[in-house]
Coordinates of C-alpha atoms in Angstrom, one line a residue:
X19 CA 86.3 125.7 -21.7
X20 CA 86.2 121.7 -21.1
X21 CA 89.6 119.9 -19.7
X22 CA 89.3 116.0 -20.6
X23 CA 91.6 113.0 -20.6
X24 CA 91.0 109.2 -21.8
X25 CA 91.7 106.7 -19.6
X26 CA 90.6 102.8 -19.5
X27 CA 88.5 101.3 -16.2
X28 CA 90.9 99.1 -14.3
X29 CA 88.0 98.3 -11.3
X30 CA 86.7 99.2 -8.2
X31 CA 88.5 99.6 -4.7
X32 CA 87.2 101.5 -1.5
X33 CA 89.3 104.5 0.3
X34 CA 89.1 106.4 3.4
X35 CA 88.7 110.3 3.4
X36 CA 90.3 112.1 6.0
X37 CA 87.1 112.0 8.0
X38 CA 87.7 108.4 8.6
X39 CA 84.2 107.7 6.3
X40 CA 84.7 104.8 3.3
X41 CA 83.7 105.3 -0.2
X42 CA 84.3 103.0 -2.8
X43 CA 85.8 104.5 -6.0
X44 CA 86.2 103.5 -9.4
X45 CA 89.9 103.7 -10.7
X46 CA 90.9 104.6 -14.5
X47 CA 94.4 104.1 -15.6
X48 CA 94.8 107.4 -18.1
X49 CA 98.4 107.0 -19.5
X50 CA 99.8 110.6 -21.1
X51 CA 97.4 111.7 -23.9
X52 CA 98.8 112.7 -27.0
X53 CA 97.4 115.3 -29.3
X54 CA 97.2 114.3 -32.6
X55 CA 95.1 116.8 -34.2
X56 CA 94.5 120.5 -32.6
X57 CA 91.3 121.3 -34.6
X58 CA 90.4 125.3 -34.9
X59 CA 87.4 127.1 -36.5
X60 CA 89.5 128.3 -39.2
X61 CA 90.3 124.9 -40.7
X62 CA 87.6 122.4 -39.0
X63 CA 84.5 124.9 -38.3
X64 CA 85.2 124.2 -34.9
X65 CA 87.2 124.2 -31.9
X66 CA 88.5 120.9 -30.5
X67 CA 91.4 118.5 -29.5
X68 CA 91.7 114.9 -30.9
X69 CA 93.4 113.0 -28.3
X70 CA 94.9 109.6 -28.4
X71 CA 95.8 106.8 -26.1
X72 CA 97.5 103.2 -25.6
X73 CA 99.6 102.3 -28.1
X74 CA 98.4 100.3 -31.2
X75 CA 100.8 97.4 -32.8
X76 CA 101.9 98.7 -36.1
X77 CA 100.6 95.5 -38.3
X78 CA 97.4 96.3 -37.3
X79 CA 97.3 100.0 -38.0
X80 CA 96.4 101.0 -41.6
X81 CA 98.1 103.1 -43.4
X82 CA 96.2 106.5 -43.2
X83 CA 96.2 105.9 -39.0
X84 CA 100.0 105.7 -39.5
X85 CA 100.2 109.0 -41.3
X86 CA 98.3 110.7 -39.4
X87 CA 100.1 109.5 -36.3
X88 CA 103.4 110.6 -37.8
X89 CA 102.3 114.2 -37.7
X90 CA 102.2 114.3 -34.2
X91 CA 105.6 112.2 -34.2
X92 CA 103.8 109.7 -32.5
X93 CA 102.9 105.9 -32.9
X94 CA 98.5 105.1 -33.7
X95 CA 96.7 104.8 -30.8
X96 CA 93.9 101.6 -29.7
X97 CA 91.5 104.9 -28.7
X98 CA 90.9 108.2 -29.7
X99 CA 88.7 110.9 -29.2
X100 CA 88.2 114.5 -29.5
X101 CA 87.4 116.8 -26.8
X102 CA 85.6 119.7 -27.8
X103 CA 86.6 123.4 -26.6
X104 CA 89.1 122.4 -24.7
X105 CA 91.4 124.2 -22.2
X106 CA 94.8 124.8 -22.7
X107 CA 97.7 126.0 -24.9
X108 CA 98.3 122.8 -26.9
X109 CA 99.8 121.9 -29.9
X110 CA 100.2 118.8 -31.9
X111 CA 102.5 115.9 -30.2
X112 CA 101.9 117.8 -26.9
X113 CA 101.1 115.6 -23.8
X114 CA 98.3 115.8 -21.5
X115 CA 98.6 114.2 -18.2
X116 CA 96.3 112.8 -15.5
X117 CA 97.0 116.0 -13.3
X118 CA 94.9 118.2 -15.6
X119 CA 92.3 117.3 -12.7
X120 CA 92.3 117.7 -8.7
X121 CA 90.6 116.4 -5.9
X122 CA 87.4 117.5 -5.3
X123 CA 86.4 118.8 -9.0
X124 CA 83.5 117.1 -10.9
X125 CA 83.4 115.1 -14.3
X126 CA 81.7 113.1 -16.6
X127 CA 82.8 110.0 -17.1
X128 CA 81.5 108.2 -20.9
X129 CA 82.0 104.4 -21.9
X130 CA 79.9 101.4 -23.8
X131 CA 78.1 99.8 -21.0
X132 CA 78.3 95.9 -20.3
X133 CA 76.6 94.0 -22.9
X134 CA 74.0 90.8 -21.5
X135 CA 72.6 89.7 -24.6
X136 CA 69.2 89.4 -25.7
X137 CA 67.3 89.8 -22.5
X138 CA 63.8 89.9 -21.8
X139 CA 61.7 93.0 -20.6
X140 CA 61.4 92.8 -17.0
X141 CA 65.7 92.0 -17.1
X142 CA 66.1 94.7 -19.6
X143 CA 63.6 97.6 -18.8
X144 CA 62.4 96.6 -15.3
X145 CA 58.9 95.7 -16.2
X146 CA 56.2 93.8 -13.4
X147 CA 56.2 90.0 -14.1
X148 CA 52.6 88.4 -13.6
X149 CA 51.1 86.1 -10.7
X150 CA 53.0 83.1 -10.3
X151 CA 50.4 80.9 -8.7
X152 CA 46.6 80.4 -9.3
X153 CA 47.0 79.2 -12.7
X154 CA 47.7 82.7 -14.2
X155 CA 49.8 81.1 -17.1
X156 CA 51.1 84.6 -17.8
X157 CA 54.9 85.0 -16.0
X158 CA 57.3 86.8 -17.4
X159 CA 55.7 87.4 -21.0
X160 CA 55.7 91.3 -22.3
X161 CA 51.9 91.3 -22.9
X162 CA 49.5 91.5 -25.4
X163 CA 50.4 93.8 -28.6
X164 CA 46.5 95.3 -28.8
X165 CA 43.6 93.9 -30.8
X166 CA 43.8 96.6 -33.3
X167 CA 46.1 98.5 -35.6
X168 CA 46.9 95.0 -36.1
X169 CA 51.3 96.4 -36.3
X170 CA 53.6 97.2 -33.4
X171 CA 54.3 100.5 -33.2
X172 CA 58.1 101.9 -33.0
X173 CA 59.2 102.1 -29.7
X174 CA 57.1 99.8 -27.7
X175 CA 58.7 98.2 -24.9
X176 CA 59.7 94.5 -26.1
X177 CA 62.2 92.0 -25.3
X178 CA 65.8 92.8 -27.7
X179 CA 69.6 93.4 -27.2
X180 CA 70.9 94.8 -24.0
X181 CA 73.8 96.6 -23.1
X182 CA 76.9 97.8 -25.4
X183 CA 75.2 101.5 -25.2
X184 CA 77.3 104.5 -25.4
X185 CA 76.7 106.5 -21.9
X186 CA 77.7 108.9 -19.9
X187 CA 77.7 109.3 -16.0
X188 CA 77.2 113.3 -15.0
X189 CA 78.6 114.7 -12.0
X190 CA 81.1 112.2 -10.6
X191 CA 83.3 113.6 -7.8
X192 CA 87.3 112.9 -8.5
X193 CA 88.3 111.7 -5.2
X194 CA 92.3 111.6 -5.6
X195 CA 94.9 111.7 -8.4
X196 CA 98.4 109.6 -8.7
X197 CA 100.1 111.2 -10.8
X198 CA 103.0 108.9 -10.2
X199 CA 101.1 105.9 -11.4
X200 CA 98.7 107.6 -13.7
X201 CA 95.8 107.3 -12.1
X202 CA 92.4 108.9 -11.0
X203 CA 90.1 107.8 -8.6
X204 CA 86.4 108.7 -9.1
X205 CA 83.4 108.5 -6.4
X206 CA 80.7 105.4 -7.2
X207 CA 81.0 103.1 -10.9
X208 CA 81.1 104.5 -14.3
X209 CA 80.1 102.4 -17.5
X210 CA 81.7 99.6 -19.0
X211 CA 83.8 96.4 -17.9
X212 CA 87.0 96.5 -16.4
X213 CA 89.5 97.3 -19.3
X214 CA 87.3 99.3 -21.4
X215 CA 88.2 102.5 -22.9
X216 CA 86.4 105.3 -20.8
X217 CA 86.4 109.7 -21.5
X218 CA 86.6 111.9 -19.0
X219 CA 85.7 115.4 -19.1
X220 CA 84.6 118.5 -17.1
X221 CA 80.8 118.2 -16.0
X222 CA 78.7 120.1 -17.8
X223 CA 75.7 120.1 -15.5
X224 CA 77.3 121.8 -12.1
X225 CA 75.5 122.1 -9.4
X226 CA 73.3 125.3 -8.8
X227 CA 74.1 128.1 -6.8
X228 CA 70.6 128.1 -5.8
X229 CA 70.6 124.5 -4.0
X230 CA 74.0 124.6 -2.7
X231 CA 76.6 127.3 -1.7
X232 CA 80.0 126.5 -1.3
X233 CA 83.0 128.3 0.2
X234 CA 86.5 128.7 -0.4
X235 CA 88.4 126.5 -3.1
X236 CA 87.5 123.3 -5.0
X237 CA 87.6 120.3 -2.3
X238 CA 87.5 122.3 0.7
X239 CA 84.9 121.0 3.4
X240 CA 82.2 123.1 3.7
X241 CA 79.8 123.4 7.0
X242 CA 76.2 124.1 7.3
X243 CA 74.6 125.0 10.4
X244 CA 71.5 124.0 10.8
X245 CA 68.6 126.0 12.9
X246 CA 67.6 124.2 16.0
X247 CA 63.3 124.6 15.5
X248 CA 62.4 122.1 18.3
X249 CA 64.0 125.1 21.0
X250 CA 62.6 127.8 18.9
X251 CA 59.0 125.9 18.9
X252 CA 59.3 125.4 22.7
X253 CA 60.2 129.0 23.4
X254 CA 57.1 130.4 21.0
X255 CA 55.0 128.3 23.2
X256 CA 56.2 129.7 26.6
X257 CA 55.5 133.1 25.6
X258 CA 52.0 132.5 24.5
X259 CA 50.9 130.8 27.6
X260 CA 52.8 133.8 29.7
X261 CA 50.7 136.2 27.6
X262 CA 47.7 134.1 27.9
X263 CA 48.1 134.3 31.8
X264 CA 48.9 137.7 32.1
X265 CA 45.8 138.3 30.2

């Protein structure tokens, strides 16, 4: 089961964990959610809730948004999105709130990425320019197409539009909730600008039980001990030259 919540990026800030160590955080302002659809296998083929946020001015709602709205006794909403299997007893015109998440639990956070324009290949893919000096005439160019085939294939790397991409950052740690002001706080950026539309939702990747093992409840600081091999080293070597002597 998946919790989720939309939210829009308001920017970045830095706050101290009880450790006394800084971390800068991205906040996202995610006003009450209201459900204007519940969607069920039965009806849709599958299970999901279609969520909607901010307020949208009537004049520029048509009128099927407007209907559908009404349903949920509600007015249209500037963003909405569906969150698929999600958690909870809900029904249409419920509420979900920015406490449906805790410190210390991990989410995926999905926006549209700034958009720069029509950029060039090194900007935009991180290509190697050329010599700058020594006459090389060759700079910041993409490079020869080939000398045969005489086409360009489908996806070679080439100078085009970049940014406005739909993506998602995986495994972001929520690093505090105001529930007060409606906001979350989430370790490192997440795409798009300040006052884009953002989803957030329950990671799907977590980590593995195999790399990491964690004890007692989500948030909790967990210690590892670490072996101290210089002193084990040392001692193995003692006992091989007392050996050696006795010999």
């Amino acid at each position: 089961m998946t919790k989720g919540i939309l939210g829009r990026k308001v920017g970045m800030t830095q706050v101290f964990t009880d450790k006394g160590e800084l971390i800068p955080v991205t906040v996202i302002e995610a006003l009450p959610n209201v459900v204007l659809q519940v969607k069920t296998p039965e009806t849709d083929g599958y299970s999901a809730l279609q969520l909607g946020v901010f307020d949208k001015r009537k004049i520029a709602a048509n009128k099927p948004e407007q209907g559908h709205a009404k349903k949920a006794s509600a007015a249209p909403k500037r963003y909405v999105r569906e969150i698929r299997d999600a958690q909870g007893d809900y029904k249409q015109g419920d509420q979900v709130k920015v406490d449906v998440f805790a410190a210390g639990e991990y989410v995926d956070v999905q926006g549209i990425t700034k958009g720069h324009g029509f950029q060039g290949s090194i900007k935009r893919l991180g290509q190697s320019r050329g010599p700058m000096a020594h006459g090389s005439r060759y700079h910041r160019r993409p490079g020869s197409m080939g000398a045969i085939i005489n086409k360009v294939f489908k996806g070679k790397l080439l100078p085009g539009q970049m940014g406005g991409d739909l993506r998602t950052a995986q495994k972001l740690l929520v690093a505090g909730v105001d529930p007060a002001n409606n906001l979350i706080l989430i370790k490192g950026n997440v795409p798009g600008a300040n006052k884009s539309f953002v989803t957030i939702k329950s990671t799907v990747k977590p980590f593995k039980a195999s790399k990491i093992k964690l004890g007692g409840t989500v948030g909790q600081e967990v210690k590892v001990e670490a072996k101290d091999t210089a002193s084990t080293e040392k001692k193995q070597a003692e006992t091989k030259n007392d050996s050696a002597s006795a010999e």
